[in-house]
Short mmCIF file of C-alpha atoms and ligand atoms in Angstrom, two decimals:
data_model
loop_
_atom_site.label_atom_id
_atom_site.label_comp_id
_atom_site.label_asym_id
_atom_site.label_seq_id
_atom_site.Cartn_x
_atom_site.Cartn_y
_atom_site.Cartn_z
CA MET A 1 -125.34 123.54 -20.99
CA LYS A 2 -123.36 126.69 -20.53
CA LYS A 3 -126.07 128.22 -18.43
CA LEU A 4 -126.15 125.18 -16.16
CA PHE A 5 -122.40 125.33 -15.73
CA LEU A 6 -122.50 129.03 -14.82
CA LEU A 7 -125.29 128.39 -12.39
CA SER A 8 -123.36 125.66 -10.69
CA SER A 9 -120.29 127.85 -10.21
CA VAL A 10 -122.32 130.64 -8.67
CA SER A 11 -124.19 128.31 -6.37
CA ALA A 12 -120.99 126.65 -5.26
CA MET A 13 -119.76 130.00 -4.04
CA LEU A 14 -122.95 130.54 -2.09
CA PHE A 15 -122.42 127.25 -0.32
CA SER A 16 -119.46 126.90 1.94
CA CYS A 17 -117.99 123.50 1.13
CA GLY A 18 -114.94 125.02 -0.53
CA THR A 19 -114.83 126.63 -3.96
CA SER A 20 -114.78 125.39 -7.50
CA GLN A 21 -111.57 127.00 -8.74
CA ASN A 22 -109.41 125.18 -11.20
CA GLN A 23 -107.97 122.35 -9.18
CA THR A 24 -105.14 121.02 -11.26
CA ALA A 25 -103.06 123.78 -9.69
CA THR A 26 -103.35 122.15 -6.27
CA LYS A 27 -101.20 119.19 -7.22
CA ASN A 28 -97.83 119.04 -5.49
CA THR A 29 -98.76 121.84 -3.15
CA LYS A 30 -96.69 121.54 0.00
CA ASN A 31 -99.23 123.34 2.16
CA ALA A 32 -102.17 121.34 0.91
CA THR A 33 -104.89 120.62 3.46
CA VAL A 34 -107.98 118.45 3.44
CA THR A 35 -109.82 121.37 1.85
CA THR A 36 -107.35 121.44 -1.02
CA TYR A 37 -108.30 117.87 -1.84
CA ALA A 38 -112.02 118.38 -1.20
CA ASN A 39 -111.92 121.23 -3.71
CA SER A 40 -110.62 118.85 -6.36
CA ILE A 41 -114.15 117.40 -6.33
CA THR A 42 -115.92 119.62 -8.85
CA SER A 43 -119.35 119.78 -10.41
CA ALA A 44 -117.71 119.88 -13.85
CA GLU A 45 -115.91 116.57 -13.34
CA LEU A 46 -118.94 114.96 -11.72
CA LYS A 47 -121.02 116.07 -14.67
CA GLU A 48 -118.60 114.81 -17.27
CA ALA A 49 -118.41 111.38 -15.61
CA LEU A 50 -122.16 111.11 -15.12
CA TYR A 51 -122.96 112.01 -18.73
CA THR A 52 -120.91 108.97 -19.68
CA TYR A 53 -121.96 106.61 -16.89
CA ALA A 54 -125.69 107.30 -17.30
CA SER A 55 -125.56 107.45 -21.10
CA ASP A 56 -127.53 105.11 -23.34
CA GLU A 57 -124.29 103.29 -24.14
CA PHE A 58 -124.48 101.60 -20.73
CA GLU A 59 -128.05 100.44 -21.42
CA GLY A 60 -129.32 101.04 -17.90
CA ARG A 61 -126.66 98.74 -16.33
CA ASN A 62 -128.97 95.84 -15.62
CA THR A 63 -127.32 93.17 -13.47
CA GLY A 64 -125.58 90.62 -15.67
CA ALA A 65 -126.47 92.42 -18.94
CA PRO A 66 -123.95 93.66 -21.56
CA GLY A 67 -124.49 97.32 -20.57
CA GLN A 68 -123.42 96.52 -17.06
CA LYS A 69 -120.27 94.80 -18.33
CA LYS A 70 -119.41 98.10 -20.05
CA ALA A 71 -120.09 99.94 -16.79
CA VAL A 72 -117.72 97.78 -14.75
CA GLU A 73 -115.00 98.20 -17.39
CA TYR A 74 -115.49 101.97 -17.18
CA LEU A 75 -115.09 101.89 -13.39
CA LYS A 76 -112.05 99.68 -13.57
CA ASN A 77 -110.41 101.93 -16.16
CA HIS A 78 -111.02 104.93 -13.96
CA TYR A 79 -109.09 103.35 -11.08
CA VAL A 80 -106.34 102.18 -13.41
CA SER A 81 -105.93 105.69 -14.79
CA LEU A 82 -105.76 107.17 -11.29
CA GLY A 83 -103.17 104.59 -10.25
CA ILE A 84 -105.41 103.22 -7.48
CA PRO A 85 -104.87 99.47 -7.14
CA SER A 86 -107.41 96.67 -7.12
CA ALA A 87 -108.50 95.40 -3.70
CA LEU A 88 -108.37 91.83 -5.02
CA PRO A 89 -105.46 89.45 -5.34
CA ASN A 90 -106.34 88.80 -9.01
CA ASN A 91 -105.71 92.52 -9.61
CA ASN A 92 -108.54 92.85 -12.13
CA TYR A 93 -110.76 94.89 -9.79
CA PHE A 94 -113.67 92.47 -10.24
CA GLN A 95 -115.10 90.42 -7.41
CA GLU A 96 -117.11 87.77 -9.24
CA VAL A 97 -120.59 87.44 -7.73
CA PRO A 98 -122.34 84.17 -8.64
CA LEU A 99 -126.03 84.84 -9.27
CA GLN A 100 -129.05 82.93 -10.42
CA THR A 101 -132.40 83.75 -11.87
CA LEU A 102 -134.84 81.49 -10.12
CA LYS A 103 -137.58 79.85 -12.07
CA THR A 104 -140.59 78.28 -10.45
CA PRO A 105 -139.61 74.80 -9.28
CA SER A 106 -141.80 71.87 -10.15
CA ILE A 107 -143.42 70.50 -6.98
CA ASP A 108 -146.00 67.81 -6.20
CA LEU A 109 -147.21 68.11 -2.64
CA LEU A 110 -149.74 66.11 -0.61
CA VAL A 111 -150.99 66.88 2.91
CA ASN A 112 -153.09 64.23 4.64
CA GLY A 113 -153.32 62.52 1.25
CA LYS A 114 -154.80 65.60 -0.42
CA SER A 115 -153.00 67.26 -3.31
CA PHE A 116 -152.18 70.99 -3.11
CA THR A 117 -151.06 73.13 -6.05
CA ASN A 118 -147.81 75.06 -6.38
CA ILE A 119 -148.38 78.88 -6.41
CA GLU A 120 -152.12 78.47 -5.88
CA ASP A 121 -151.73 77.06 -2.35
CA TYR A 122 -148.08 77.56 -1.45
CA VAL A 123 -144.83 79.01 -2.82
CA SER A 124 -141.28 77.79 -2.41
CA VAL A 125 -139.20 80.78 -1.32
CA ILE A 126 -135.65 79.45 -1.29
CA SER A 127 -133.68 77.37 -3.72
CA SER A 128 -133.75 73.80 -2.36
CA PRO A 129 -132.23 70.52 -3.50
CA ASP A 130 -134.06 68.18 -5.88
CA GLY A 131 -135.62 65.23 -4.12
CA THR A 132 -138.57 63.62 -2.42
CA PHE A 133 -139.58 63.92 1.20
CA ASP A 134 -142.28 62.50 3.44
CA ALA A 135 -143.17 62.75 7.12
CA LYS A 136 -145.81 61.17 9.36
CA GLU A 137 -146.06 64.21 11.60
CA ILE A 138 -145.67 67.99 11.42
CA ILE A 139 -144.42 69.92 14.44
CA TYR A 140 -146.37 73.09 15.14
CA VAL A 141 -144.20 75.70 16.86
CA GLY A 142 -146.70 78.56 17.23
CA TYR A 143 -145.00 81.82 16.26
CA GLY A 144 -141.68 80.07 15.59
CA ILE A 145 -139.70 82.36 17.89
CA ASP A 146 -136.55 81.61 19.86
CA ASP A 147 -135.60 84.56 22.05
CA GLU A 148 -134.25 85.08 25.58
CA LYS A 149 -137.69 86.21 26.69
CA PHE A 150 -139.70 83.60 24.86
CA SER A 151 -139.10 80.38 22.93
CA SER A 152 -141.50 78.36 20.82
CA TYR A 153 -138.89 75.57 20.76
CA ALA A 154 -138.42 75.16 24.54
CA ASN A 155 -139.47 71.52 24.93
CA ILE A 156 -139.35 70.10 21.46
CA ASP A 157 -136.77 68.57 19.14
CA VAL A 158 -137.37 69.43 15.49
CA LYS A 159 -134.22 67.91 14.02
CA GLY A 160 -135.01 66.37 10.65
CA LYS A 161 -138.69 67.30 11.06
CA VAL A 162 -141.23 69.44 9.23
CA VAL A 163 -142.15 72.54 11.25
CA LEU A 164 -145.16 74.80 10.88
CA PHE A 165 -145.34 78.32 12.31
CA LYS A 166 -147.44 81.40 11.81
CA ALA A 167 -146.99 85.16 11.50
CA GLY A 168 -146.78 87.48 14.48
CA GLU A 169 -145.41 87.35 18.00
CA PRO A 170 -146.93 86.81 21.46
CA LYS A 171 -148.24 89.47 23.83
CA ASN A 172 -148.37 89.54 27.63
CA SER A 173 -151.63 89.82 29.53
CA ASP A 174 -150.97 93.59 29.81
CA GLY A 175 -151.13 93.89 26.02
CA ASN A 176 -147.41 94.55 25.56
CA TYR A 177 -145.28 92.34 23.33
CA THR A 178 -143.54 89.60 25.32
CA VAL A 179 -140.18 90.05 23.60
CA SER A 180 -139.89 93.85 23.72
CA GLY A 181 -141.93 94.33 26.91
CA THR A 182 -143.47 97.39 25.23
CA ASN A 183 -145.99 98.10 22.47
CA GLU A 184 -143.15 97.95 19.92
CA THR A 185 -142.88 94.85 17.76
CA SER A 186 -139.56 93.03 17.50
CA LYS A 187 -137.80 91.45 14.54
CA TRP A 188 -140.07 88.44 15.07
CA SER A 189 -143.02 90.21 13.51
CA ASN A 190 -141.40 93.06 11.61
CA PRO A 191 -142.36 92.27 7.99
CA ARG A 192 -138.84 92.80 6.65
CA GLN A 193 -137.12 90.65 9.28
CA GLU A 194 -139.61 88.03 10.38
CA PHE A 195 -139.31 86.01 7.22
CA VAL A 196 -135.56 85.46 7.63
CA ALA A 197 -135.39 85.49 11.45
CA LYS A 198 -137.86 82.64 11.84
CA ARG A 199 -136.27 80.63 9.06
CA GLU A 200 -132.85 80.97 10.66
CA VAL A 201 -134.10 79.61 13.97
CA ALA A 202 -135.81 76.59 12.40
CA GLU A 203 -132.69 75.96 10.32
CA LYS A 204 -130.43 76.18 13.36
CA LYS A 205 -132.68 73.74 15.21
CA GLY A 206 -132.19 71.27 12.35
CA ALA A 207 -135.63 71.37 10.72
CA LYS A 208 -135.78 69.75 7.30
CA ALA A 209 -138.76 71.65 5.92
CA ILE A 210 -140.58 74.82 6.99
CA LEU A 211 -144.19 75.76 6.41
CA PHE A 212 -144.83 79.42 7.19
CA TYR A 213 -148.44 80.51 7.43
CA ASN A 214 -148.42 84.22 6.68
CA ALA A 215 -151.40 85.12 4.52
CA ASP A 216 -150.23 88.65 3.69
CA THR A 217 -146.73 87.68 2.63
CA TYR A 218 -148.03 84.63 0.80
CA ASN A 219 -150.46 86.72 -1.24
CA TYR A 220 -147.79 89.28 -2.02
CA VAL A 221 -145.14 86.77 -3.08
CA ALA A 222 -147.50 84.55 -5.03
CA LYS A 223 -148.91 87.49 -6.96
CA ARG A 224 -145.72 89.42 -7.45
CA PHE A 225 -143.35 86.65 -8.37
CA GLY A 226 -145.64 83.72 -9.10
CA GLY A 227 -143.43 81.80 -6.72
CA SER A 228 -139.82 82.65 -7.36
CA HIS A 229 -140.11 82.95 -11.10
CA GLY A 230 -137.71 85.52 -12.49
CA ARG A 231 -136.40 86.56 -9.10
CA MET A 232 -132.66 87.00 -8.93
CA SER A 233 -130.63 85.74 -5.98
CA LEU A 234 -127.13 84.84 -4.93
CA VAL A 235 -126.08 81.34 -5.83
CA GLU A 236 -125.47 79.77 -2.49
CA ASP A 237 -125.03 76.06 -2.07
CA PRO A 238 -128.65 74.92 -2.04
CA LYS A 239 -129.57 74.66 1.62
CA ASP A 240 -130.62 71.21 2.73
CA LEU A 241 -133.91 72.83 3.63
CA TYR A 242 -137.32 73.49 2.11
CA TYR A 243 -139.16 76.70 2.91
CA PHE A 244 -142.76 77.20 1.81
CA LEU A 245 -145.17 80.06 2.38
CA ILE A 246 -148.65 78.57 2.61
CA ASN A 247 -152.20 79.87 2.27
CA THR A 248 -155.02 79.67 4.80
CA GLU A 249 -156.64 76.56 3.35
CA LEU A 250 -153.44 74.54 3.53
CA ALA A 251 -152.63 75.85 7.02
CA LYS A 252 -156.06 74.83 8.30
CA THR A 253 -155.81 71.44 6.68
CA ILE A 254 -152.70 70.80 8.73
CA HIS A 255 -153.88 72.45 11.95
CA SER A 256 -157.55 73.39 12.17
CA THR A 257 -157.09 75.78 15.14
CA ILE A 258 -153.95 77.52 13.88
CA ALA A 259 -155.61 80.94 13.95
CA THR A 260 -156.23 80.83 17.69
CA SER A 261 -153.53 78.53 19.06
CA ASP A 262 -149.83 79.21 19.49
CA LYS A 263 -149.12 76.11 21.59
CA THR A 264 -146.13 74.07 20.43
CA GLU A 265 -147.19 70.48 19.70
CA PRO A 266 -146.70 67.63 17.23
CA LEU A 267 -149.64 67.30 14.83
CA ASN A 268 -151.02 64.11 13.31
CA SER A 269 -150.79 65.50 9.80
CA THR A 270 -148.77 63.82 7.07
CA ILE A 271 -146.89 65.54 4.28
CA GLU A 272 -145.11 64.27 1.19
CA PHE A 273 -143.57 66.15 -1.69
CA ASN A 274 -141.36 65.90 -4.73
CA TYR A 275 -139.23 68.96 -5.55
CA GLN A 276 -137.45 69.70 -8.82
CA ASN A 277 -135.38 72.88 -8.93
CA ALA A 278 -135.03 75.24 -11.89
CA SER A 279 -132.68 78.21 -12.28
CA ASN A 280 -130.26 79.96 -14.65
CA THR A 281 -126.86 80.84 -13.23
CA PHE A 282 -124.50 83.62 -14.31
CA THR A 283 -121.95 85.98 -12.78
CA SER A 284 -121.87 89.71 -12.21
CA GLU A 285 -119.13 91.85 -10.69
CA ASN A 286 -118.48 94.10 -7.73
CA VAL A 287 -115.69 96.54 -8.60
CA VAL A 288 -113.31 97.06 -5.67
CA ALA A 289 -110.25 99.31 -5.33
CA ILE A 290 -108.19 100.34 -2.33
CA ILE A 291 -105.91 103.09 -1.13
CA LYS A 292 -103.85 101.44 1.61
CA GLY A 293 -103.55 103.24 4.91
CA SER A 294 -100.14 104.66 5.77
CA GLU A 295 -100.32 103.90 9.51
CA LYS A 296 -103.20 101.52 10.13
CA PRO A 297 -103.61 99.67 6.82
CA GLU A 298 -105.50 96.85 8.58
CA GLU A 299 -108.40 99.14 9.45
CA TYR A 300 -110.81 99.86 6.62
CA ILE A 301 -113.25 102.62 5.77
CA VAL A 302 -115.62 101.39 3.05
CA VAL A 303 -117.20 103.88 0.66
CA SER A 304 -119.94 102.20 -1.36
CA ALA A 305 -122.45 102.86 -4.13
CA HIS A 306 -124.33 100.47 -6.38
CA LEU A 307 -123.20 100.23 -9.97
CA ASP A 308 -126.34 98.59 -11.37
CA HIS A 309 -129.74 99.91 -12.34
CA GLU A 310 -132.89 98.66 -14.05
CA GLY A 311 -131.61 98.09 -17.59
CA ILE A 312 -133.94 98.22 -20.58
CA LYS A 313 -137.64 97.53 -20.16
CA GLU A 314 -140.10 97.50 -23.05
CA GLY A 315 -137.52 99.14 -25.26
CA GLU A 316 -136.82 102.02 -22.89
CA ILE A 317 -133.44 102.60 -21.29
CA TYR A 318 -133.49 103.32 -17.57
CA ASN A 319 -130.39 105.53 -17.34
CA GLY A 320 -130.38 105.74 -13.55
CA ALA A 321 -128.51 109.05 -13.46
CA ASP A 322 -129.51 109.76 -9.89
CA ASP A 323 -130.01 106.07 -8.97
CA ASP A 324 -127.18 105.44 -8.60
CA GLY A 325 -125.07 107.17 -11.20
CA SER A 326 -124.81 110.08 -8.77
CA GLY A 327 -123.37 107.92 -5.98
CA THR A 328 -121.07 106.16 -8.42
CA VAL A 329 -119.45 109.30 -9.84
CA ALA A 330 -119.28 110.78 -6.33
CA MET A 331 -117.17 107.79 -5.33
CA LEU A 332 -114.90 108.21 -8.34
CA GLU A 333 -114.26 111.84 -7.38
CA ILE A 334 -113.69 110.93 -3.73
CA ALA A 335 -111.18 108.29 -4.84
CA GLU A 336 -109.39 110.85 -6.99
CA ALA A 337 -109.22 113.32 -4.09
CA PHE A 338 -107.71 110.71 -1.74
CA GLN A 339 -105.27 109.64 -4.40
CA GLU A 340 -104.08 113.23 -4.94
CA ALA A 341 -103.48 113.45 -1.20
CA ALA A 342 -101.60 110.14 -1.24
CA LYS A 343 -99.37 111.38 -4.07
CA ASN A 344 -98.57 114.42 -1.93
CA GLY A 345 -97.56 112.20 0.98
CA GLN A 346 -100.85 112.92 2.75
CA GLY A 347 -102.55 109.62 2.12
CA PRO A 348 -105.09 108.28 4.64
CA LYS A 349 -103.79 106.62 7.81
CA ARG A 350 -106.44 103.91 7.58
CA SER A 351 -107.25 102.13 4.31
CA ILE A 352 -110.08 103.37 2.11
CA VAL A 353 -111.97 100.69 0.19
CA PHE A 354 -113.98 101.80 -2.85
CA LEU A 355 -116.73 99.23 -3.21
CA HIS A 356 -119.02 99.46 -6.25
CA VAL A 357 -121.65 96.77 -5.77
CA THR A 358 -123.82 94.96 -8.28
CA GLY A 359 -127.38 93.65 -7.95
CA GLU A 360 -128.66 96.33 -5.56
CA GLU A 361 -131.91 96.72 -7.47
CA LYS A 362 -132.41 92.94 -7.28
CA GLY A 363 -132.20 92.82 -3.50
CA LEU A 364 -128.84 94.23 -2.30
CA LEU A 365 -127.15 91.13 -3.74
CA GLY A 366 -123.61 92.41 -4.42
CA SER A 367 -123.23 93.96 -0.98
CA ARG A 368 -124.67 90.86 0.65
CA TYR A 369 -122.18 88.73 -1.25
CA TYR A 370 -119.41 90.98 0.05
CA THR A 371 -120.53 90.91 3.70
CA ASP A 372 -122.09 87.44 4.06
CA VAL A 373 -120.20 85.25 1.62
CA SER A 374 -116.84 86.75 0.74
CA PRO A 375 -115.62 89.84 2.61
CA ILE A 376 -112.36 90.87 0.95
CA PHE A 377 -111.28 92.49 4.23
CA PRO A 378 -112.33 91.21 7.67
CA LEU A 379 -115.61 92.73 8.82
CA ALA A 380 -114.15 92.99 12.32
CA ASN A 381 -111.57 95.44 10.94
CA THR A 382 -114.13 97.42 8.98
CA VAL A 383 -114.56 100.74 10.75
CA ALA A 384 -117.55 102.13 8.87
CA ASP A 385 -119.45 102.08 5.58
CA LEU A 386 -120.39 105.38 3.95
CA ASN A 387 -123.01 104.40 1.38
CA ILE A 388 -124.12 106.79 -1.33
CA ASP A 389 -127.37 106.09 -3.17
CA MET A 390 -129.05 109.03 -4.98
CA ILE A 391 -127.52 112.40 -4.08
CA GLY A 392 -127.98 114.43 -7.27
CA ARG A 393 -131.57 115.65 -7.09
CA THR A 394 -134.04 117.48 -4.86
CA ASP A 395 -136.97 115.83 -3.13
CA PRO A 396 -140.12 117.76 -4.21
CA LYS A 397 -141.00 117.96 -0.50
CA ARG A 398 -137.84 119.97 0.03
CA GLU A 399 -138.15 122.34 -2.93
CA LYS A 400 -139.70 125.16 -0.95
CA THR A 401 -137.04 125.10 1.77
CA ASN A 402 -133.24 125.17 1.64
CA ARG A 403 -132.24 123.11 -1.42
CA ASN A 404 -128.76 122.64 0.02
CA TYR A 405 -129.91 119.69 2.15
CA LEU A 406 -129.24 115.96 2.40
CA TYR A 407 -131.03 113.12 4.14
CA LEU A 408 -128.77 111.11 6.43
CA ILE A 409 -129.90 107.71 7.59
CA GLY A 410 -128.27 105.40 10.12
CA SER A 411 -125.49 107.70 11.34
CA ASP A 412 -126.42 107.40 15.03
CA LYS A 413 -127.80 103.86 15.06
CA LEU A 414 -124.58 102.05 16.00
CA SER A 415 -122.01 104.70 16.83
CA THR A 416 -122.75 108.03 18.49
CA GLU A 417 -119.22 109.05 17.61
CA LEU A 418 -119.85 108.56 13.90
CA HIS A 419 -122.89 110.78 14.05
CA ASN A 420 -120.97 113.47 15.92
CA ILE A 421 -118.08 113.39 13.46
CA SER A 422 -120.47 113.67 10.53
CA GLU A 423 -122.16 116.70 12.11
CA GLU A 424 -118.82 118.25 12.99
CA MET A 425 -117.44 117.89 9.46
CA ASN A 426 -120.58 119.41 8.04
CA ASN A 427 -120.53 122.36 10.44
CA LYS A 428 -116.86 122.96 9.85
CA TYR A 429 -116.78 122.69 6.06
CA CYS A 430 -120.09 122.26 4.27
CA ASN A 431 -123.13 123.74 6.03
CA ILE A 432 -125.57 121.40 4.39
CA ASP A 433 -128.97 121.20 6.04
CA LEU A 434 -128.72 117.60 7.28
CA ASP A 435 -132.21 116.17 7.43
CA TYR A 436 -132.89 113.12 9.63
CA THR A 437 -136.55 112.63 8.66
CA PHE A 438 -135.93 109.12 7.32
CA ASN A 439 -133.67 108.10 10.17
CA ALA A 440 -136.63 107.56 12.52
CA ASP A 441 -136.92 103.94 13.64
CA ASN A 442 -140.58 103.92 12.60
CA ASP A 443 -140.00 105.52 9.17
CA PRO A 444 -142.74 103.92 7.06
CA ASN A 445 -140.47 103.97 3.96
CA ARG A 446 -137.93 101.82 5.80
CA PHE A 447 -135.08 103.33 3.78
CA TYR A 448 -132.61 102.09 6.40
CA TYR A 449 -133.20 98.57 5.10
CA ARG A 450 -133.29 99.51 1.42
CA SER A 451 -129.75 100.12 0.29
CA ASP A 452 -126.39 98.42 0.57
CA HIS A 453 -125.24 99.91 3.87
CA TYR A 454 -127.78 97.66 5.60
CA ASN A 455 -125.63 94.59 4.97
CA PHE A 456 -122.84 96.30 6.92
CA ALA A 457 -125.13 97.65 9.65
CA LYS A 458 -126.59 94.23 10.36
CA ASN A 459 -123.00 93.16 11.14
CA ASN A 460 -122.68 96.02 13.66
CA ILE A 461 -120.51 98.09 11.34
CA PRO A 462 -121.49 101.78 11.69
CA VAL A 463 -122.97 103.26 8.52
CA ILE A 464 -124.17 106.49 7.02
CA PHE A 465 -126.58 106.31 4.11
CA TYR A 466 -126.55 109.52 2.06
CA PHE A 467 -129.76 110.09 0.11
CA ASN A 468 -131.69 112.96 -1.50
CA GLY A 469 -135.09 111.23 -1.31
CA THR A 470 -137.26 110.01 -4.15
CA HIS A 471 -138.76 112.14 -6.94
CA ALA A 472 -141.01 111.85 -9.99
CA ASP A 473 -138.24 110.25 -12.08
CA TYR A 474 -137.32 107.64 -9.47
CA HIS A 475 -137.06 104.23 -11.21
CA LYS A 476 -138.31 105.72 -14.48
CA PRO A 477 -136.58 106.05 -17.87
CA SER A 478 -136.64 109.80 -17.20
CA ASP A 479 -133.93 109.60 -14.48
CA THR A 480 -131.41 111.25 -16.83
CA PRO A 481 -128.19 113.25 -16.28
CA ASP A 482 -129.64 116.56 -17.50
CA LYS A 483 -131.87 116.62 -14.41
CA ILE A 484 -129.02 116.33 -11.92
CA GLN A 485 -128.21 119.44 -9.89
CA TYR A 486 -124.45 119.36 -10.12
CA ASP A 487 -123.82 122.10 -7.58
CA LEU A 488 -125.68 120.05 -4.97
CA LEU A 489 -123.94 116.88 -6.05
CA GLU A 490 -120.57 118.57 -5.63
CA ASN A 491 -121.32 119.89 -2.16
CA ARG A 492 -122.73 116.57 -0.96
CA THR A 493 -119.79 114.62 -2.37
CA ARG A 494 -117.39 116.90 -0.55
CA LEU A 495 -119.18 116.30 2.76
CA ILE A 496 -118.77 112.55 2.31
CA PHE A 497 -115.11 113.04 1.46
CA TYR A 498 -114.51 115.15 4.59
CA THR A 499 -116.23 112.53 6.74
CA ALA A 500 -114.24 109.67 5.21
CA TRP A 501 -111.04 111.69 5.65
CA GLU A 502 -111.74 112.24 9.33
CA LEU A 503 -112.64 108.58 9.94
CA ALA A 504 -109.46 107.49 8.21
CA ASN A 505 -107.10 109.96 9.86
CA ARG A 506 -108.30 110.49 13.44
CA GLU A 507 -106.20 109.03 16.23
CA ASN A 508 -108.59 106.32 17.44
CA ARG A 509 -110.94 104.13 15.52
CA ILE A 510 -114.54 105.18 16.18
CA THR A 511 -116.31 103.12 18.83
CA VAL A 512 -119.52 101.16 18.44
CA ASP A 513 -121.53 102.03 21.54
CA LYS A 514 -124.93 100.77 20.37
CA ALA A 515 -124.23 97.31 18.94
CA ASN A 516 -127.22 95.03 18.52
ZN1 ZN B 601 -130.31 103.01 -5.68
#
């Protein structure tokens, strides 16, 4: 313990993101600068907080579980003790997030008079209302795309109908994709977007039920979840819509030439089904605090990290020290630094929102609730989201090079200015080796879509995702606080603080020059 502490002090001096001197002396300093406050972020405080937050007492912080309730109380108490107010009118710091654990619904389904079996032949992938449904025809809409360049729905009305579409997207005679005009796929066949994009179109066109023939996704979902059994999701009002993934046999029963045809046409196939829902509902909490801006309080910089982790599995506690204890304690230190500045009359000009989200490990649920269902502050006034998810370790791939590195993802995707500010702050104060390996649009890991910032980015809010990469203890019970490199955690946290400070205090709000 002592050795680790000594090591961290020495390393901090080798880096250039400030020093680790005793910081209580900086309070009430008239000549305090941003560096004064950045230096209040110390490896010792990060370590102390993380040894509590990632301790066995919090039982791995599984969404909705008792250990997570302890975790949210801990976060709340931290803000109370710092004197940073709740961002919510109820003043208890908790944004209640209604969740459900889906169980496999009971379904009887007949196509052309033949019975097909739930899970074996199809899976229901959204929570739908109880009821019965029958139709004398099914509308085939090819790839199920509706885009400026190409629409499967051009000459057909699907209101109240059952639609069938398949995976993929059309190509031109030159071999390029029709939508992109290049050899790049679009959201219409990107595996992480297709599923929702095609559903949204059919829903907007008024379809009553959707049959999606996508053999790969069907196999994956049926095997992995056995339908939706055990999957956690937001409780949204059940959509007046049914959405089934179907296997090849069922697809061919409805439309024998589905593999080769993408022509939109009504089919003489009949369908009838009875659907009985099943789910358990409960609530979890996002923890949200705010330091109000002194000049532009209606403009918001969000700093986010997920508060949940995997919980206890087969008797083993998944402490999640790096994932995402590291991001969580980084946020607490950043909040403390801003609050010290505010007490000295140097509070941020724009508001800083500290958003600890739940349900990340279950599918970015808490952040999606915040952005899609109940934004506490208008998204249009949200300047940026700085999301921190795993910043306390070293990627084994990076061990042989400069360990003082950090992966940044998303910084240039919506706002060139954000990227430039981030680089500038790093060059001026921190000298971290910023690594953009995972920022590539074709990154096979698709990390850009895999943490909470994505829910902001999809709303054209500029984001930076701070990440150290995965390692042998990723999502294992061995992700424990003794393995965190606190000198790195300190330096990285300070960089995020400097960037947030600049975004909050610069004259003009950053511009979004690359909106989707
Ligand atoms: Zn995480």
